[in-house]
Tab-separated table of C-alpha atoms in Angstrom:
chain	number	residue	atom	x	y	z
G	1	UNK	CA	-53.540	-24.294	-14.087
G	2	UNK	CA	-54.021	-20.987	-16.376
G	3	UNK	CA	-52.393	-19.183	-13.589
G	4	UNK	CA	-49.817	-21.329	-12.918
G	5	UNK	CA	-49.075	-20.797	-16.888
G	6	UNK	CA	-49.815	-17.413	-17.073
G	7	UNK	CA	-46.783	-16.998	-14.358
G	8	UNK	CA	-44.183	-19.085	-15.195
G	9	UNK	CA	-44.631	-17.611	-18.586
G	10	UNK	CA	-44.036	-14.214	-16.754
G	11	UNK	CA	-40.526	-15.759	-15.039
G	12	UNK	CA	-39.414	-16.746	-18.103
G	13	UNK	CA	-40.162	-13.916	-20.244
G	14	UNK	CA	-38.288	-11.827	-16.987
G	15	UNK	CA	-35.122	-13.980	-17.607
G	16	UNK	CA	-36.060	-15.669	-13.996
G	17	UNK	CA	-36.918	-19.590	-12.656
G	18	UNK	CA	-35.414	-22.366	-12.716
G	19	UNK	CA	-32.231	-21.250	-14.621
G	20	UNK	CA	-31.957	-18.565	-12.596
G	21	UNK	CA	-30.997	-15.249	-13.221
G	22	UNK	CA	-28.209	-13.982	-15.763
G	23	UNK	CA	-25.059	-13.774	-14.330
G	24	UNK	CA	-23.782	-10.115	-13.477
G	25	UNK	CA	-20.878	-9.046	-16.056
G	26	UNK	CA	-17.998	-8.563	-14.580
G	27	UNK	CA	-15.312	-5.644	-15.473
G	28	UNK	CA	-11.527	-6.566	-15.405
G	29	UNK	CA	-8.871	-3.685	-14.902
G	30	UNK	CA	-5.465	-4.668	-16.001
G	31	UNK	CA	-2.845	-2.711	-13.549
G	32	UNK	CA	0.633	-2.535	-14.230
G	33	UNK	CA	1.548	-1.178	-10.714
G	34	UNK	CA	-0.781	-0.606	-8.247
G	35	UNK	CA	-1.288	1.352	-4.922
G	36	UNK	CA	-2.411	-1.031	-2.669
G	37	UNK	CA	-1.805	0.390	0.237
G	38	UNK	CA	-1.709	4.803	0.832
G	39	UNK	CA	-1.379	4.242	4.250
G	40	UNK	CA	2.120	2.220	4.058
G	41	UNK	CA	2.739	3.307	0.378
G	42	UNK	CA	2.880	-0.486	-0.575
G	43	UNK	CA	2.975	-0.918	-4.049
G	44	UNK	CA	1.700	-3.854	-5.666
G	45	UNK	CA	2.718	-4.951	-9.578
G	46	UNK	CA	0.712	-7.208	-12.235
G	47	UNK	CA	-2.546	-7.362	-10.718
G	48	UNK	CA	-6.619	-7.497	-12.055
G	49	UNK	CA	-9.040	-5.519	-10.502
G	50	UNK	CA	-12.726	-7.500	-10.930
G	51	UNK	CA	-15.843	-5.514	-10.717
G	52	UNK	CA	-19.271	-6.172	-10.259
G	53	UNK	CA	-21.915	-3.974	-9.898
G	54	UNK	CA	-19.831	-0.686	-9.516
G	55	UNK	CA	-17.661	-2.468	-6.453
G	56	UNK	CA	-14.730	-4.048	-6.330
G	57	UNK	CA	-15.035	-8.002	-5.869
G	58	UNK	CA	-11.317	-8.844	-5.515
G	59	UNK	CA	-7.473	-7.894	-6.526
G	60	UNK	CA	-6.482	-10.990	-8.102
G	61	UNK	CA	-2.717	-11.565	-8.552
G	62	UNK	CA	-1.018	-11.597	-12.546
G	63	UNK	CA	-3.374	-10.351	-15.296
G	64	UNK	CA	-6.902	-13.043	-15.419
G	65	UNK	CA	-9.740	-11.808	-17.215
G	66	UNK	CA	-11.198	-12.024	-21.534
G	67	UNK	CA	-9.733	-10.007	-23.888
G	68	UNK	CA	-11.724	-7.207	-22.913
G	69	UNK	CA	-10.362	-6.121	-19.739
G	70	UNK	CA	-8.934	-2.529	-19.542
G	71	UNK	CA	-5.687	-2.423	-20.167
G	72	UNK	CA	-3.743	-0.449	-17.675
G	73	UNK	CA	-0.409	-2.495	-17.309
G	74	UNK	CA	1.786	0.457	-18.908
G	75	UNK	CA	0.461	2.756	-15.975
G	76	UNK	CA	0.306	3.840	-12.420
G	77	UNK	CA	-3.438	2.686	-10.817
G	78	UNK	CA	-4.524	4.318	-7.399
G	79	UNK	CA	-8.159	5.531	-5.380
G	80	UNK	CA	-9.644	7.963	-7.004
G	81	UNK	CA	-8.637	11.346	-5.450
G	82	UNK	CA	-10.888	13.173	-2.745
G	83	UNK	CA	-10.984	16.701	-2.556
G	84	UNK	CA	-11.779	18.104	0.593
G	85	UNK	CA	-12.423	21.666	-0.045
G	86	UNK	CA	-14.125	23.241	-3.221
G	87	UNK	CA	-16.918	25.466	-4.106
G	88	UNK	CA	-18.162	23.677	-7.743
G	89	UNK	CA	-21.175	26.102	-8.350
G	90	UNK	CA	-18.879	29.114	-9.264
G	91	UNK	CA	-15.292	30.568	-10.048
G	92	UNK	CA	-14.333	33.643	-8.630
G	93	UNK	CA	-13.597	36.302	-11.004
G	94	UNK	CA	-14.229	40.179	-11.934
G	95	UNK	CA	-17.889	39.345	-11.770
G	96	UNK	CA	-18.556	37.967	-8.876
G	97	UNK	CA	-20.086	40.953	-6.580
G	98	UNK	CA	-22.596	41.314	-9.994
G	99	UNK	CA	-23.359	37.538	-10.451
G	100	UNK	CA	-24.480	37.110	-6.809
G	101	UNK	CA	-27.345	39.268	-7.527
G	102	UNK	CA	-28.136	37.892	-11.179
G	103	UNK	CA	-27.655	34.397	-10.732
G	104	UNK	CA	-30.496	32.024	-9.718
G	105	UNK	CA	-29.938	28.945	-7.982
G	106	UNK	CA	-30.719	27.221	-11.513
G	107	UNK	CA	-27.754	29.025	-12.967
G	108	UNK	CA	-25.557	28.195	-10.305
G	109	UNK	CA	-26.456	24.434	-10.445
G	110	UNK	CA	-26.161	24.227	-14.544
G	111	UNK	CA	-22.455	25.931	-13.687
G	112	UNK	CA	-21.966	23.500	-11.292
G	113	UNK	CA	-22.231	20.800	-13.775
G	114	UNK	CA	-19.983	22.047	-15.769
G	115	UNK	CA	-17.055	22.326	-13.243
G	116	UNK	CA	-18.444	18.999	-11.477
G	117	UNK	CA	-17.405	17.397	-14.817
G	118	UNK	CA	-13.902	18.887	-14.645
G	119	UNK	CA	-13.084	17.837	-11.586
G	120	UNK	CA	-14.198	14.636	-11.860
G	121	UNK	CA	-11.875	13.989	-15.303
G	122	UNK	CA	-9.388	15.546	-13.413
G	123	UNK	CA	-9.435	12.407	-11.460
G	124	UNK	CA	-11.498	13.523	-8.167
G	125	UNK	CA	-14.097	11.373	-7.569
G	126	UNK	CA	-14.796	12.920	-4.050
G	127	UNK	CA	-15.338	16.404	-3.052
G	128	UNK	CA	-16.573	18.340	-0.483
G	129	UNK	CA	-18.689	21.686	-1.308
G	130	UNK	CA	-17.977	23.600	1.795
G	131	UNK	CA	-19.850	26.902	0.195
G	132	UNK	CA	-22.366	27.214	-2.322
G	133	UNK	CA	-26.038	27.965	-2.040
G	134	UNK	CA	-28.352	25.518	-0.744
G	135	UNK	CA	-30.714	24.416	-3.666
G	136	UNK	CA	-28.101	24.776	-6.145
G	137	UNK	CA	-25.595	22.254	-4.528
G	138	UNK	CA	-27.902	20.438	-2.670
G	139	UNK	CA	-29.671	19.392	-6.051
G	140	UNK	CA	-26.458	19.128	-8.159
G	141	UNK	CA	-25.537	16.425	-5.453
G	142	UNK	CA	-28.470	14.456	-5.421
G	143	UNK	CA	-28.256	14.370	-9.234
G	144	UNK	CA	-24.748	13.018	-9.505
G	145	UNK	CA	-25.844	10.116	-6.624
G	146	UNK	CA	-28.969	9.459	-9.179
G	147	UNK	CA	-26.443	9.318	-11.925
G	148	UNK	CA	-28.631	11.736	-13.694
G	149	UNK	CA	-25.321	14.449	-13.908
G	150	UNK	CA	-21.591	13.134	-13.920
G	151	UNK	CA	-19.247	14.511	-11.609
G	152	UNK	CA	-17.447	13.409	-8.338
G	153	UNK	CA	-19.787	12.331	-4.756
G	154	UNK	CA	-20.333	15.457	-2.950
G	155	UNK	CA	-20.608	15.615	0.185
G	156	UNK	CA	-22.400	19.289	0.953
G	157	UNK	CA	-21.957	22.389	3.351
G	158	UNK	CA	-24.359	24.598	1.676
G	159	UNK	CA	-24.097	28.043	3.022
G	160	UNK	CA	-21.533	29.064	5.503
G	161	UNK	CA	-22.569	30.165	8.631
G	162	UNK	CA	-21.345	33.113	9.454
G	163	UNK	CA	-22.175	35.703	11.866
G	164	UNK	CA	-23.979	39.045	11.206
G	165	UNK	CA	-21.538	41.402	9.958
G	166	UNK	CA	-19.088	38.823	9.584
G	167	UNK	CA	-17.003	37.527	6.324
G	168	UNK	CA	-19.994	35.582	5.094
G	169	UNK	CA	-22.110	38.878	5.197
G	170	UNK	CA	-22.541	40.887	2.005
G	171	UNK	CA	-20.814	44.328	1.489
G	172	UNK	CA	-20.411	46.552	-1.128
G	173	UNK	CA	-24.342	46.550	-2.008
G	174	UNK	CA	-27.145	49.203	-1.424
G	175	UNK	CA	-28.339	48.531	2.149
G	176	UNK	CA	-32.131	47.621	0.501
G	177	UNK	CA	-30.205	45.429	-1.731
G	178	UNK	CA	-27.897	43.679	1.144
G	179	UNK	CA	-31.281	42.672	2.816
G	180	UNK	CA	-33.077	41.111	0.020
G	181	UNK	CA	-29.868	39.084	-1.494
G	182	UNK	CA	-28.607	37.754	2.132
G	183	UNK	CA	-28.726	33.871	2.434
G	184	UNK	CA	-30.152	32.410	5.907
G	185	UNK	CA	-27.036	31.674	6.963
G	186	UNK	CA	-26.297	34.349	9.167
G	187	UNK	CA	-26.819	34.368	13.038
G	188	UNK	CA	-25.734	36.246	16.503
G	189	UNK	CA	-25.729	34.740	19.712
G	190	UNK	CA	-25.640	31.242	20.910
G	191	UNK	CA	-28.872	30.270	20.773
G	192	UNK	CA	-29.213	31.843	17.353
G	193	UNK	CA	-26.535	29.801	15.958
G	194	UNK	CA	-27.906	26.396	17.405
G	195	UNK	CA	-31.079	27.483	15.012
G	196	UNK	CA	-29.100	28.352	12.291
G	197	UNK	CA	-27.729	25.082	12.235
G	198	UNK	CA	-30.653	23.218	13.033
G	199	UNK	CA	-31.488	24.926	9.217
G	200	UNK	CA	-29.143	23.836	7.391
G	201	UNK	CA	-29.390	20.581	8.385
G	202	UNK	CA	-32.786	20.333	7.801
G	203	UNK	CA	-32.195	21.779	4.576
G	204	UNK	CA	-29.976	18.787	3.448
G	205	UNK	CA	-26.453	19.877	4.493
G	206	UNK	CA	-24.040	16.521	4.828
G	207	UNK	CA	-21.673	19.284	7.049
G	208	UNK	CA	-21.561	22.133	8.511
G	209	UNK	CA	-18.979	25.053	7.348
G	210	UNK	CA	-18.655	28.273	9.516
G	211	UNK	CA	-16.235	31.220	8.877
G	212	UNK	CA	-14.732	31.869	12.141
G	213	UNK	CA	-12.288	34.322	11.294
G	214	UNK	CA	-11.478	37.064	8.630
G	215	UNK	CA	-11.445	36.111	4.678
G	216	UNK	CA	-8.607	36.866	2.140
G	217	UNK	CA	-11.442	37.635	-0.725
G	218	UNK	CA	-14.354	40.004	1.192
G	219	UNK	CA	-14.627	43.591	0.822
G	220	UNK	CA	-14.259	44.142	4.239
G	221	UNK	CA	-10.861	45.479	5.889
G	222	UNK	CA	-12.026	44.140	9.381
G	223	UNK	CA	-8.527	41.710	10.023
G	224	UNK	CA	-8.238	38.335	9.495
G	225	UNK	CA	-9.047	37.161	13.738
G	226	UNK	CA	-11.497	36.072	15.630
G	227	UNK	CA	-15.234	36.997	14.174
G	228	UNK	CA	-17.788	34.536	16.324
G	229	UNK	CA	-17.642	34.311	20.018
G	230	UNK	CA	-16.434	31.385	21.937
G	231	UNK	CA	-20.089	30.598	23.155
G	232	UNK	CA	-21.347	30.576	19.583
G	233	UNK	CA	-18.887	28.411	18.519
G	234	UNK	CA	-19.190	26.422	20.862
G	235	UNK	CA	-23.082	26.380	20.947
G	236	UNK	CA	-22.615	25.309	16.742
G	237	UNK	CA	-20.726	22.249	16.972
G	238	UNK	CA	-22.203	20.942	19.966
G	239	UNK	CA	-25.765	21.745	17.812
G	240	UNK	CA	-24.191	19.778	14.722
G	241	UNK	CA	-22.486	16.760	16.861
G	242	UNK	CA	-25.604	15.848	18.238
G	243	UNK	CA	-27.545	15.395	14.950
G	244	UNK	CA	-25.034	13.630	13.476
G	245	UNK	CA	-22.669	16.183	11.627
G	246	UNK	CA	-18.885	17.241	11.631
G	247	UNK	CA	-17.920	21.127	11.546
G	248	UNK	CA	-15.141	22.721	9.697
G	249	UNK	CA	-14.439	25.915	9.981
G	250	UNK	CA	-12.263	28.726	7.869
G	251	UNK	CA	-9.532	30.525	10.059
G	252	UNK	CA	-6.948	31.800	9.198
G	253	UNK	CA	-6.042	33.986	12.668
G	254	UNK	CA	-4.394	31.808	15.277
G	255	UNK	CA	-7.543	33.462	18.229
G	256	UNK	CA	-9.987	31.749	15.652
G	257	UNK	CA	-8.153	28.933	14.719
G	258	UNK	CA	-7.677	28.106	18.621
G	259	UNK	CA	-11.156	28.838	19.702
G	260	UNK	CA	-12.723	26.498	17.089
G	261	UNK	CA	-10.872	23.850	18.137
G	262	UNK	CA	-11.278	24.495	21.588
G	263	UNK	CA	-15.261	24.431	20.832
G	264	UNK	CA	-14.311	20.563	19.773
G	265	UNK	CA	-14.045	21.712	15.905
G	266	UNK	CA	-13.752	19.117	13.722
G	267	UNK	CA	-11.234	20.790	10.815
G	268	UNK	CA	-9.323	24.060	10.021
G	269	UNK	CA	-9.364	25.480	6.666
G	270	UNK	CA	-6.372	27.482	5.582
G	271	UNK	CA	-4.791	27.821	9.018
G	272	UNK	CA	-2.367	30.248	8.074
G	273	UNK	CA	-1.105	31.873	11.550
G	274	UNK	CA	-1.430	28.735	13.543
G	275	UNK	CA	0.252	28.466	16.159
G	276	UNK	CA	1.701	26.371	19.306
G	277	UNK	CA	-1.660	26.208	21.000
G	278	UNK	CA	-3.070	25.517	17.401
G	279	UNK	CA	-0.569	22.494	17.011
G	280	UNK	CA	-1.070	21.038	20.511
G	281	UNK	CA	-5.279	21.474	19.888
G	282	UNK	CA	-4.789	19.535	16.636
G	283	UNK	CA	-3.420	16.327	18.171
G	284	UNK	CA	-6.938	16.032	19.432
G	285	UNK	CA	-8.065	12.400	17.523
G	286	UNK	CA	-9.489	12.850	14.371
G	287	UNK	CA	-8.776	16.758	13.853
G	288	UNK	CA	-7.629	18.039	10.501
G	289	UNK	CA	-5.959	20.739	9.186
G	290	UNK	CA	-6.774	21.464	4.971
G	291	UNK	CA	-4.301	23.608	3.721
G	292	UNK	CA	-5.349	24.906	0.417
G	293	UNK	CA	-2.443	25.830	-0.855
G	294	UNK	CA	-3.576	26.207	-4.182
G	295	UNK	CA	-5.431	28.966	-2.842
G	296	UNK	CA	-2.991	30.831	-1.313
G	297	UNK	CA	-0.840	30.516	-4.748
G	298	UNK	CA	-3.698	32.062	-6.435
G	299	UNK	CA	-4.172	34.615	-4.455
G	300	UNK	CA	-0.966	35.481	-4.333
G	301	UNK	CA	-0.598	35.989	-8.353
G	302	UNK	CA	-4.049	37.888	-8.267
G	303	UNK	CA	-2.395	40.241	-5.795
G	304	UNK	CA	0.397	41.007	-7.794
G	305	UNK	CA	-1.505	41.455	-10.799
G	306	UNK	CA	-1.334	45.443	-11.101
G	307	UNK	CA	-4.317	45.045	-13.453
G	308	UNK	CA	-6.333	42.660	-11.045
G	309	UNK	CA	-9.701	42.249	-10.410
G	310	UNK	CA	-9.319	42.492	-6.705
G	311	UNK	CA	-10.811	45.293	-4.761
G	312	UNK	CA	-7.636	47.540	-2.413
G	313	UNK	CA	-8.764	45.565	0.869
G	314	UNK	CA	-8.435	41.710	-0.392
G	315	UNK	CA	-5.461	42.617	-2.356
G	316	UNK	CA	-3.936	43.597	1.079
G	317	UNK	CA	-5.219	40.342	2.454
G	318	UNK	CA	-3.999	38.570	-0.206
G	319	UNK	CA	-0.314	39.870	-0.112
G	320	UNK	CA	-0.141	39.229	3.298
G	321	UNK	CA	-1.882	35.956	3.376
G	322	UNK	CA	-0.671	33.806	0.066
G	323	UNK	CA	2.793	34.007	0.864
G	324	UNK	CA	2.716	32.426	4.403
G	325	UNK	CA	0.135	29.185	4.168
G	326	UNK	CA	3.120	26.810	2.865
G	327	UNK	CA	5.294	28.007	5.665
G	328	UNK	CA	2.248	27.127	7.896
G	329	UNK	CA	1.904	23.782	6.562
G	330	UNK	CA	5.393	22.898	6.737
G	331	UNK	CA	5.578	23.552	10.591
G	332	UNK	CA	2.187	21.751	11.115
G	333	UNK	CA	3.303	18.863	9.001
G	334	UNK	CA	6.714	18.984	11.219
G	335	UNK	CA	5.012	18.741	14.149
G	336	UNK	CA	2.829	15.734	13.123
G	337	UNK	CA	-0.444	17.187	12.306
G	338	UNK	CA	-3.274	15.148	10.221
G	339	UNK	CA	-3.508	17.006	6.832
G	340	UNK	CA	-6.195	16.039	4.314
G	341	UNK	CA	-6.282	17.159	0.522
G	342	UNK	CA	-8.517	20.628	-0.182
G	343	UNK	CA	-7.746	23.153	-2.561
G	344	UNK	CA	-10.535	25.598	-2.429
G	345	UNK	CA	-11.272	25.781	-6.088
G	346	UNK	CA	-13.060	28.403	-7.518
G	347	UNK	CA	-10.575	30.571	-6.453
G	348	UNK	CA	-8.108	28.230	-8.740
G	349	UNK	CA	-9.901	26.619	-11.874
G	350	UNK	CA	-11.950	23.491	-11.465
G	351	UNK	CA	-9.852	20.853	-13.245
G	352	UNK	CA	-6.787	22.123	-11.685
G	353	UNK	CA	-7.106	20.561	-8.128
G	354	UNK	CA	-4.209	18.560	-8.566
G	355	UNK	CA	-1.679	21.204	-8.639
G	356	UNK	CA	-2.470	21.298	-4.778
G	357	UNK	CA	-0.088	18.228	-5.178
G	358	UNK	CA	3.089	19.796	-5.734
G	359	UNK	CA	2.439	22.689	-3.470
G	360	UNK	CA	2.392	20.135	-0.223
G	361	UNK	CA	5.832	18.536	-1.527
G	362	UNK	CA	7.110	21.660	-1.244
G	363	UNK	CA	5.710	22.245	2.255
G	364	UNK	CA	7.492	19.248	2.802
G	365	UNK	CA	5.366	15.829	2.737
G	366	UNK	CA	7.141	13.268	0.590
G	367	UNK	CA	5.116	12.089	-2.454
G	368	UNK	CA	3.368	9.599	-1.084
G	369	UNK	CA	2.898	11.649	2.141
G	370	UNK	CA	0.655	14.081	0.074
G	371	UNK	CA	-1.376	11.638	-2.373
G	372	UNK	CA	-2.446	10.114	0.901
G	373	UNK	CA	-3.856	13.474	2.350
G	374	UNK	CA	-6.412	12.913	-0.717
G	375	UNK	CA	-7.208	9.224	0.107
G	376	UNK	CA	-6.713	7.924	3.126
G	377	UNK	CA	-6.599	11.165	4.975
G	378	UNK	CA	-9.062	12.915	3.239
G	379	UNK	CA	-11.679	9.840	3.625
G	380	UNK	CA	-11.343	9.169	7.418
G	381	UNK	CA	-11.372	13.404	7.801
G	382	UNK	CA	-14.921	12.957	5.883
G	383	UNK	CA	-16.036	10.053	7.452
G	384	UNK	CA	-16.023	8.023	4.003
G	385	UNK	CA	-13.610	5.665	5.179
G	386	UNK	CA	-16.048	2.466	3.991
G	387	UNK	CA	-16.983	4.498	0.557
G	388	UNK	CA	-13.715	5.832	-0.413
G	389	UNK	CA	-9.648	6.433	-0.015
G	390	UNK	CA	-8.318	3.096	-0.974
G	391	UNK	CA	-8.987	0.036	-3.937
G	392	UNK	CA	-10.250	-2.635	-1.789
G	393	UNK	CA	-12.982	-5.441	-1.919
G	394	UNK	CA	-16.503	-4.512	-0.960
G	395	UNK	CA	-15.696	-0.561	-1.903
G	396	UNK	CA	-17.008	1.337	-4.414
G	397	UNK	CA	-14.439	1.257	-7.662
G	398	UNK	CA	-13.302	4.334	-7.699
G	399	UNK	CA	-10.235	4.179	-9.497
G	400	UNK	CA	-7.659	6.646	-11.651
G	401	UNK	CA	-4.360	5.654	-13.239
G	402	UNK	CA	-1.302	7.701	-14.720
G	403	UNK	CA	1.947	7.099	-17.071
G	404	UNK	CA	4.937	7.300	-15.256
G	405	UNK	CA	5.435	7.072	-11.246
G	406	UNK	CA	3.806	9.391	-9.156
G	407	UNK	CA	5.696	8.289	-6.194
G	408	UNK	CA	9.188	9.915	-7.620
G	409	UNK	CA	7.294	12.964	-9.314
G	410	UNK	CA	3.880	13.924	-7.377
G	411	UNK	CA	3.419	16.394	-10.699
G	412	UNK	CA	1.912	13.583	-12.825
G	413	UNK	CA	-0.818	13.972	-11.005
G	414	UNK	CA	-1.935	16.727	-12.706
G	415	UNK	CA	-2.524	14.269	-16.200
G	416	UNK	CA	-4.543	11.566	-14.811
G	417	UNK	CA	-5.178	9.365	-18.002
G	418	UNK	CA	-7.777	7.351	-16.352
G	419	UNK	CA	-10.948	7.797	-14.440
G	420	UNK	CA	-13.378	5.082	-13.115
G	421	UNK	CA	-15.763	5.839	-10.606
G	422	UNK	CA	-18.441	3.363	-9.017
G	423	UNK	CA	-17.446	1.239	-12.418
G	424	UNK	CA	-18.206	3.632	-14.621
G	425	UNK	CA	-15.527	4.890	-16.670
G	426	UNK	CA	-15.529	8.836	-17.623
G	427	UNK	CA	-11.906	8.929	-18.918
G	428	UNK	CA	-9.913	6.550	-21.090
């Protein structure tokens, strides 16, 4: 009988037995206008979000709820945004060839902290990382999913795979100092890439980013094609597909862009000299094409800065490259290709991505046409679809608002007032 004290002394002191447990509080959002639906663009007015437990539980019609709900009926309420393409542990600048041999992997993750804040208050509460060095991003993601660190979910490349000698390769160093500071992410032949990527992987990488072609931003004046063979592509994503991982790669030349996608590539970064074999490959199910138009805007002002940091071989690349992506993206979007959201940010600030935006109107998607390449789009391209993309019950609330209407000027986008993600709230 002690016992049987001792323990129901326990469930009660525990808040537990036979009154149960206490209730969950639930979190009422207020929406004035809401996007209910990115897919059709249906818009929905005078509804209340309920949450519970960082999900939403239901989209109620008028406004229910105490006098505490968050009041959002003078603004625009949609997914939070998904960011396909950034690089949060750095920001290029006049000091990048000295920080990659300064920096530890520490350094790069504090920095990545910093910018994974940014983005997220810009209203991103997805990203993918398609870049940054393994520990550093790697441990910067597992400490936003901990909650320890606030920033967006990142889903994580890790190094680049490149091949020896190719734009992920390190120039412009000592040749003692090249071999020391070179990541393990570098490989030649077939087989050598199917270990390589057996690696990474291991190593913790959610998927798997190669460069297949030439870079705006290397030292190297080596062209903007083709850089690994067709059997090494193809050898990588076969390598990633069967353990469980999708491959994107950077291209920019139409051979590269073609030959990826051939090898049953998943995504094209950039994609800037795509072509009609690129257009027909992309009709493949589920392929993507990420524009990053942001980048190629950058790049563009950086290459007609006569005081610029860049070094005489990526300012070439850059003038020739910048100018053409939103011509690119207006004849893939034309033609029907699957575009998801990416701005490749680093090269523009963190906090910025949502300038990307404006840049796809202009390539022609209509408003709603280009907020859905960063939900919808961007969540079935990442496989997130059940996580992500749209407000709906069962799905983490990830939610952001804005004054005015989005739909008429895509622009507004770039002063989200309002930032919930998983229930939390980071920006009110």
């Amino acid at each position: 009988m002690k016992l049987i004290r001792a323990i129901a002394a326990l469930a009660l002191l525990l808040g537990v037995g036979a009154a149960g447990a206490q209730p969950v509080a639930e979190t009422y959002i207020h929406a004035g206008r809401l996007l209910a639906d990115p897919a059709t663009g249906k818009v929905e007015t005078e509804r209340t979000i309920v949450i519970r437990d960082g999900k939403v539980v239901a989209i109620r019609a008028g406004y229910v709820g105490g006098a505490d709900a968050i009041d959002l009926r003078d603004s625009f309420v949609l997914p939070g945004l998904i960011d396909s393409h950034v690089h949060l542990g750095h920001q290029n600048g006049p000091d990048d060839k000295v920080r990659r041999v300064t920096q530890t992997a520490a350094a790069i993750a504090i920095d990545g902290a910093y910018y994974a804040r940014l983005t997220l208050e810009a209203g991103f509460t997805t990203v993918a990382d398609l870049g940054e060095e393994n520990d550093a991003i790697f441990a910067l993601r597992d400490g936003i999913a901990a909650g320890r660190v606030p920033g967006p979910r990142v889903i994580a490349a890790g190094n680049v795979i490149s091949p020896h000698g190719g734009e992920g390769d390190l120039y412009g160093y000592r040749w003692d100092v090249t071999q020391v500071i070179r990541r393990p992410n570098l490989c030649s032949g077939a087989d050598d890439c199917r270990r390589v990527v057996r690696e990474q992987i291991q190593r913790g990488a959610d998927i798997i980013k190669i460069v297949a072609t030439g870079a705006v931003l290397s030292d190297l004046a080596a062209g903007l094609g083709q850089q690994f063979t067709d059997d090494e592509m193809k050898a990588i994503v076969e390598t990633a597909h069967n353990l469980g991982r999708k491959v994107t790669a950077h291209a920019h030349g139409a051979n590269g862009i073609n030959a990826f996608l051939r090898a049953g590539g998943d995504s094209i970064e950039h994609g800037t000299y795509l072509d009609d074999e690129s257009i027909r490959l992309f009709r493949r199910p589920g392929v993507y094409l990420v524009p990053t138009l942001l980048a190629g805007d950058t790049v563009t002002k950086w290459g007609n800065d006569p005081n610029g940091f860049l070094s005489p071989a990526a300012r070439a690349k850059a003038l020739l490259v910048g100018p053409k992506m939103i011509g690119a993206t207006a004849r893939a979007h034309k033609a029907g290709v699957r575009i998801a959201f990416g701005t490749d940010s680093s090269v523009s600030r963190h906090g910025d991505n949502a300038r990307e935006f404006a840049l796809l109107v202009q390539a022609g998607l209509s408003p709603i046409e280009a907020i859905r390449t960063a939900t919808v789009n961007a969540a079935d391209h990442l496989g997130i679809d059940a996580q992500a993309g749209t407000i709906a019950v069962g799905k983490p609330a990830d939610i952001v608002a804005v004054r005015g209407d989005p739909l008429s000027d895509v622009r507004l986008l770039q002063h989200i007032g309002f930032v919930m993600k998983a229930g939390q709230i980071y920006k009110k």
